[in-house]
């Protein structure tokens, strides 16, 4: 069972890195961004939101050597005040990781500059990930404002934003995972593209008209992924919703 789950999720994680440039989420306002819509939809279904995250990535063609890597780090340090940085190296891979915790929004920001420098070739990119706990609209607004500020300081080409929300069903939620899946699909006005159903785990890729942007697949288009897991006899049911896919391991 675990092998099936790993293979299923690995396909979409691979799709994320291949097609991350094909998806755009440009918000006109804090209430219009997918993560806000996902959280509100889950709350409407009596799901307690336990965490949320935004993730984006951009290639950095200007980093082609150790010197340009260090130069880029210094630029990030200058523009991103309050971040604590750590430099790591493993053979030909150089990585700089910057972390910043915002007390007002209770949001953690993480920036990674990763560069593989080998045989006069280079592959460099920046990852930006923010994560918040439980759902509070005031904290969300503060956090998203900080996200936007950092986003525009970090990136040059306005890369695409991926959203993910995790939650937990209350005791009133249907115990059968497939029924919970169907209820969420209906709430998101989504149609199934592909699904995996196990006794204690359900994952579905779907398409919803709530967002115009889509991720192309072999035969269809998708922009929503939902995963549900039940832990033990009488245990709680957790849910992860991501657009266009779940970008963190579930």
Short mmCIF file of C-alpha atoms in Angstrom, two decimals:
data_model
loop_
_atom_site.label_atom_id
_atom_site.label_comp_id
_atom_site.label_asym_id
_atom_site.label_seq_id
_atom_site.Cartn_x
_atom_site.Cartn_y
_atom_site.Cartn_z
CA UNK A 1 0.00 0.00 0.00
CA UNK A 2 2.75 2.44 0.98
CA UNK A 3 4.53 1.68 -2.29
CA UNK A 4 1.40 2.59 -4.27
CA UNK A 5 1.02 5.82 -2.35
CA UNK A 6 4.67 6.74 -2.83
CA UNK A 7 4.50 6.09 -6.57
CA UNK A 8 1.27 8.05 -6.93
CA UNK A 9 2.58 11.10 -5.08
CA UNK A 10 5.99 10.88 -6.75
CA UNK A 11 4.36 11.33 -10.15
CA UNK A 12 2.87 14.65 -9.11
CA UNK A 13 5.97 15.83 -7.26
CA UNK A 14 7.89 15.21 -10.49
CA UNK A 15 5.20 17.07 -12.41
CA UNK A 16 5.63 20.01 -10.05
CA UNK A 17 9.30 20.42 -10.90
CA UNK A 18 8.67 19.93 -14.62
CA UNK A 19 5.67 22.21 -14.91
CA UNK A 20 6.13 24.71 -12.11
CA UNK A 21 6.52 27.38 -14.77
CA UNK A 22 3.16 26.53 -16.31
CA UNK A 23 1.01 27.60 -13.38
CA UNK A 24 0.29 31.14 -12.25
CA UNK A 25 -1.46 32.41 -9.17
CA UNK A 26 -1.42 36.20 -9.21
CA UNK A 27 -3.70 37.48 -6.47
CA UNK A 28 -5.77 40.62 -6.84
CA UNK A 29 -6.43 40.63 -3.11
CA UNK A 30 -5.83 38.53 -0.04
CA UNK A 31 -9.28 36.93 -0.33
CA UNK A 32 -8.71 35.93 -3.96
CA UNK A 33 -5.64 33.74 -3.51
CA UNK A 34 -6.27 29.97 -3.62
CA UNK A 35 -4.92 29.26 -0.13
CA UNK A 36 -7.54 31.61 1.32
CA UNK A 37 -10.30 29.97 -0.72
CA UNK A 38 -9.12 26.49 0.26
CA UNK A 39 -9.01 27.36 3.95
CA UNK A 40 -12.47 28.93 3.88
CA UNK A 41 -13.93 25.95 2.02
CA UNK A 42 -12.49 23.56 4.60
CA UNK A 43 -13.78 25.69 7.46
CA UNK A 44 -17.24 25.67 5.88
CA UNK A 45 -17.07 21.86 6.00
CA UNK A 46 -16.20 21.89 9.72
CA UNK A 47 -12.56 21.05 9.08
CA UNK A 48 -10.14 22.52 11.62
CA UNK A 49 -7.26 24.05 9.66
CA UNK A 50 -3.96 23.11 11.31
CA UNK A 51 -1.46 24.66 8.89
CA UNK A 52 -1.09 26.39 5.53
CA UNK A 53 1.82 27.07 3.21
CA UNK A 54 2.85 28.83 0.00
CA UNK A 55 5.69 27.64 -2.19
CA UNK A 56 7.43 29.08 -5.23
CA UNK A 57 10.60 28.54 -7.23
CA UNK A 58 12.66 30.34 -9.85
CA UNK A 59 15.82 29.51 -11.78
CA UNK A 60 18.78 31.86 -11.33
CA UNK A 61 20.84 31.79 -14.54
CA UNK A 62 23.19 34.50 -13.25
CA UNK A 63 24.67 32.14 -10.64
CA UNK A 64 27.31 30.21 -12.55
CA UNK A 65 30.25 30.13 -10.15
CA UNK A 66 31.20 30.31 -6.49
CA UNK A 67 31.75 34.05 -6.88
CA UNK A 68 28.30 34.71 -8.36
CA UNK A 69 26.76 32.41 -5.75
CA UNK A 70 28.28 34.49 -2.95
CA UNK A 71 27.23 37.69 -4.72
CA UNK A 72 23.62 36.49 -4.90
CA UNK A 73 23.63 35.55 -1.21
CA UNK A 74 24.83 39.02 -0.29
CA UNK A 75 22.05 40.56 -2.40
CA UNK A 76 19.46 38.42 -0.59
CA UNK A 77 20.91 39.29 2.81
CA UNK A 78 20.73 42.98 1.97
CA UNK A 79 17.11 42.91 0.75
CA UNK A 80 15.71 40.44 3.30
CA UNK A 81 16.21 42.01 6.70
CA UNK A 82 15.93 39.85 9.79
CA UNK A 83 16.72 36.53 8.09
CA UNK A 84 19.26 34.20 9.70
CA UNK A 85 21.48 32.51 7.12
CA UNK A 86 23.38 29.25 7.01
CA UNK A 87 25.71 28.11 4.24
CA UNK A 88 25.98 24.42 3.39
CA UNK A 89 28.05 22.53 0.85
CA UNK A 90 27.94 18.90 -0.24
CA UNK A 91 30.44 18.16 -2.98
CA UNK A 92 29.32 20.18 -6.00
CA UNK A 93 26.09 21.44 -4.43
CA UNK A 94 26.12 24.80 -2.66
CA UNK A 95 23.13 25.81 -0.57
CA UNK A 96 22.32 28.94 1.41
CA UNK A 97 19.29 28.77 3.71
CA UNK A 98 17.68 31.84 5.23
CA UNK A 99 14.99 31.66 7.93
CA UNK A 100 12.76 34.34 9.42
CA UNK A 101 9.90 34.01 11.91
CA UNK A 102 7.26 36.73 11.99
CA UNK A 103 5.78 36.94 15.49
CA UNK A 104 2.75 39.01 14.49
CA UNK A 105 1.55 36.59 11.80
CA UNK A 106 3.16 33.50 13.39
CA UNK A 107 4.52 32.70 9.94
CA UNK A 108 7.87 31.08 9.14
CA UNK A 109 9.68 32.17 5.99
CA UNK A 110 12.39 30.07 4.36
CA UNK A 111 14.55 31.01 1.39
CA UNK A 112 16.95 28.57 -0.25
CA UNK A 113 19.53 29.41 -2.89
CA UNK A 114 20.73 26.13 -4.36
CA UNK A 115 23.45 25.81 -6.97
CA UNK A 116 25.12 22.78 -8.54
CA UNK A 117 28.48 23.81 -9.97
CA UNK A 118 30.22 21.01 -11.83
CA UNK A 119 32.50 20.76 -14.86
CA UNK A 120 31.95 24.39 -15.85
CA UNK A 121 28.18 23.86 -15.88
CA UNK A 122 25.66 25.22 -13.40
CA UNK A 123 22.10 24.68 -12.29
CA UNK A 124 20.87 27.29 -9.82
CA UNK A 125 17.48 28.19 -8.41
CA UNK A 126 15.78 29.93 -5.50
CA UNK A 127 13.03 28.33 -3.41
CA UNK A 128 10.75 30.42 -1.22
CA UNK A 129 8.44 28.73 1.25
CA UNK A 130 6.22 30.24 3.93
CA UNK A 131 4.16 28.34 6.48
CA UNK A 132 1.63 29.27 9.13
CA UNK A 133 -0.18 27.34 11.84
CA UNK A 134 -3.95 27.19 12.45
CA UNK A 135 -6.12 29.64 10.54
CA UNK A 136 -6.69 33.18 11.69
CA UNK A 137 -7.82 35.71 9.10
CA UNK A 138 -6.02 38.63 10.73
CA UNK A 139 -2.76 36.69 10.93
CA UNK A 140 -3.27 35.49 7.37
CA UNK A 141 -3.58 39.06 6.10
CA UNK A 142 -0.43 40.07 7.96
CA UNK A 143 1.41 36.99 6.73
CA UNK A 144 0.35 37.38 3.12
CA UNK A 145 1.43 41.01 3.09
CA UNK A 146 4.88 39.92 4.29
CA UNK A 147 4.91 37.14 1.71
CA UNK A 148 4.24 39.60 -1.10
CA UNK A 149 6.98 41.95 0.08
CA UNK A 150 9.56 39.17 0.25
CA UNK A 151 8.33 37.61 -2.99
CA UNK A 152 8.99 40.77 -4.97
CA UNK A 153 12.40 41.22 -3.34
CA UNK A 154 13.49 37.66 -4.07
CA UNK A 155 12.24 36.99 -7.58
CA UNK A 156 12.74 38.61 -10.95
CA UNK A 157 10.23 36.87 -13.21
CA UNK A 158 7.13 36.53 -10.98
CA UNK A 159 7.21 32.72 -10.63
CA UNK A 160 4.08 30.72 -9.92
CA UNK A 161 2.73 30.24 -6.43
CA UNK A 162 1.65 26.84 -5.08
CA UNK A 163 -0.73 26.64 -2.12
CA UNK A 164 -1.30 23.92 0.46
CA UNK A 165 -3.65 23.68 3.46
CA UNK A 166 -3.77 20.92 6.06
CA UNK A 167 -6.63 20.22 8.41
CA UNK A 168 -8.47 17.73 10.56
CA UNK A 169 -12.07 16.60 10.29
CA UNK A 170 -14.23 16.85 13.37
CA UNK A 171 -16.05 13.81 14.77
CA UNK A 172 -19.15 14.57 12.73
CA UNK A 173 -17.34 13.98 9.45
CA UNK A 174 -18.15 10.76 7.64
CA UNK A 175 -15.87 7.93 8.72
CA UNK A 176 -15.60 6.50 5.20
CA UNK A 177 -12.77 8.33 3.43
CA UNK A 178 -14.30 8.01 -0.02
CA UNK A 179 -17.42 9.82 1.22
CA UNK A 180 -15.26 12.55 2.69
CA UNK A 181 -13.47 12.84 -0.63
CA UNK A 182 -16.74 13.17 -2.52
CA UNK A 183 -17.99 15.83 -0.13
CA UNK A 184 -14.82 17.89 -0.60
CA UNK A 185 -14.91 17.51 -4.38
CA UNK A 186 -18.46 18.82 -4.33
CA UNK A 187 -17.43 21.72 -2.08
CA UNK A 188 -14.66 22.70 -4.51
CA UNK A 189 -16.95 22.10 -7.52
CA UNK A 190 -14.28 19.77 -8.83
CA UNK A 191 -14.23 16.76 -11.15
CA UNK A 192 -11.91 13.82 -10.58
CA UNK A 193 -9.02 13.36 -13.00
CA UNK A 194 -7.29 10.47 -11.23
CA UNK A 195 -7.61 8.88 -7.81
CA UNK A 196 -6.04 6.34 -5.49
CA UNK A 197 -8.25 4.69 -2.86
CA UNK A 198 -6.94 2.60 0.04
CA UNK A 199 -8.59 1.57 3.30
CA UNK A 200 -6.92 4.33 5.33
CA UNK A 201 -5.74 6.65 2.57
CA UNK A 202 -7.40 8.41 -0.35
CA UNK A 203 -5.78 10.76 -2.84
CA UNK A 204 -7.48 12.44 -5.78
CA UNK A 205 -6.32 14.78 -8.51
CA UNK A 206 -9.07 16.98 -9.87
CA UNK A 207 -10.04 20.03 -11.87
CA UNK A 208 -12.08 22.93 -10.51
CA UNK A 209 -13.33 26.07 -12.17
CA UNK A 210 -12.55 28.05 -9.00
CA UNK A 211 -9.15 28.86 -10.52
CA UNK A 212 -8.46 29.52 -14.18
CA UNK A 213 -4.89 28.27 -14.07
CA UNK A 214 -4.23 24.58 -14.64
CA UNK A 215 -1.44 22.06 -14.69
CA UNK A 216 -1.35 20.02 -17.90
CA UNK A 217 -1.35 16.24 -17.61
CA UNK A 218 -1.12 13.52 -20.23
CA UNK A 219 -4.82 13.39 -21.06
CA UNK A 220 -6.49 16.03 -18.91
CA UNK A 221 -5.93 19.23 -17.00
CA UNK A 222 -5.87 19.57 -13.23
CA UNK A 223 -5.44 22.24 -10.58
CA UNK A 224 -6.41 20.55 -7.33
CA UNK A 225 -5.19 17.62 -5.27
CA UNK A 226 -6.82 16.26 -2.13
CA UNK A 227 -5.44 13.61 0.24
CA UNK A 228 -7.21 12.09 3.24
CA UNK A 229 -5.75 9.74 5.83
CA UNK A 230 -7.34 7.98 8.79
CA UNK A 231 -5.07 7.03 11.68
CA UNK A 232 -5.97 3.87 13.58
CA UNK A 233 -9.31 2.50 14.76
CA UNK A 234 -11.45 5.43 15.79
CA UNK A 235 -8.58 7.75 14.96
CA UNK A 236 -8.81 11.19 13.49
CA UNK A 237 -9.04 11.90 9.78
CA UNK A 238 -6.61 14.42 8.37
CA UNK A 239 -6.82 16.16 5.02
CA UNK A 240 -4.35 17.98 2.81
CA UNK A 241 -5.50 20.15 -0.09
CA UNK A 242 -3.09 21.63 -2.59
CA UNK A 243 -3.26 23.60 -5.80
CA UNK A 244 -2.40 22.56 -8.35
CA UNK A 245 -0.79 19.70 -6.40
CA UNK A 246 0.32 18.90 -2.88
CA UNK A 247 3.89 20.14 -2.73
CA UNK A 248 4.82 18.63 0.62
CA UNK A 249 5.10 14.95 1.41
CA UNK A 250 1.93 13.68 3.07
#
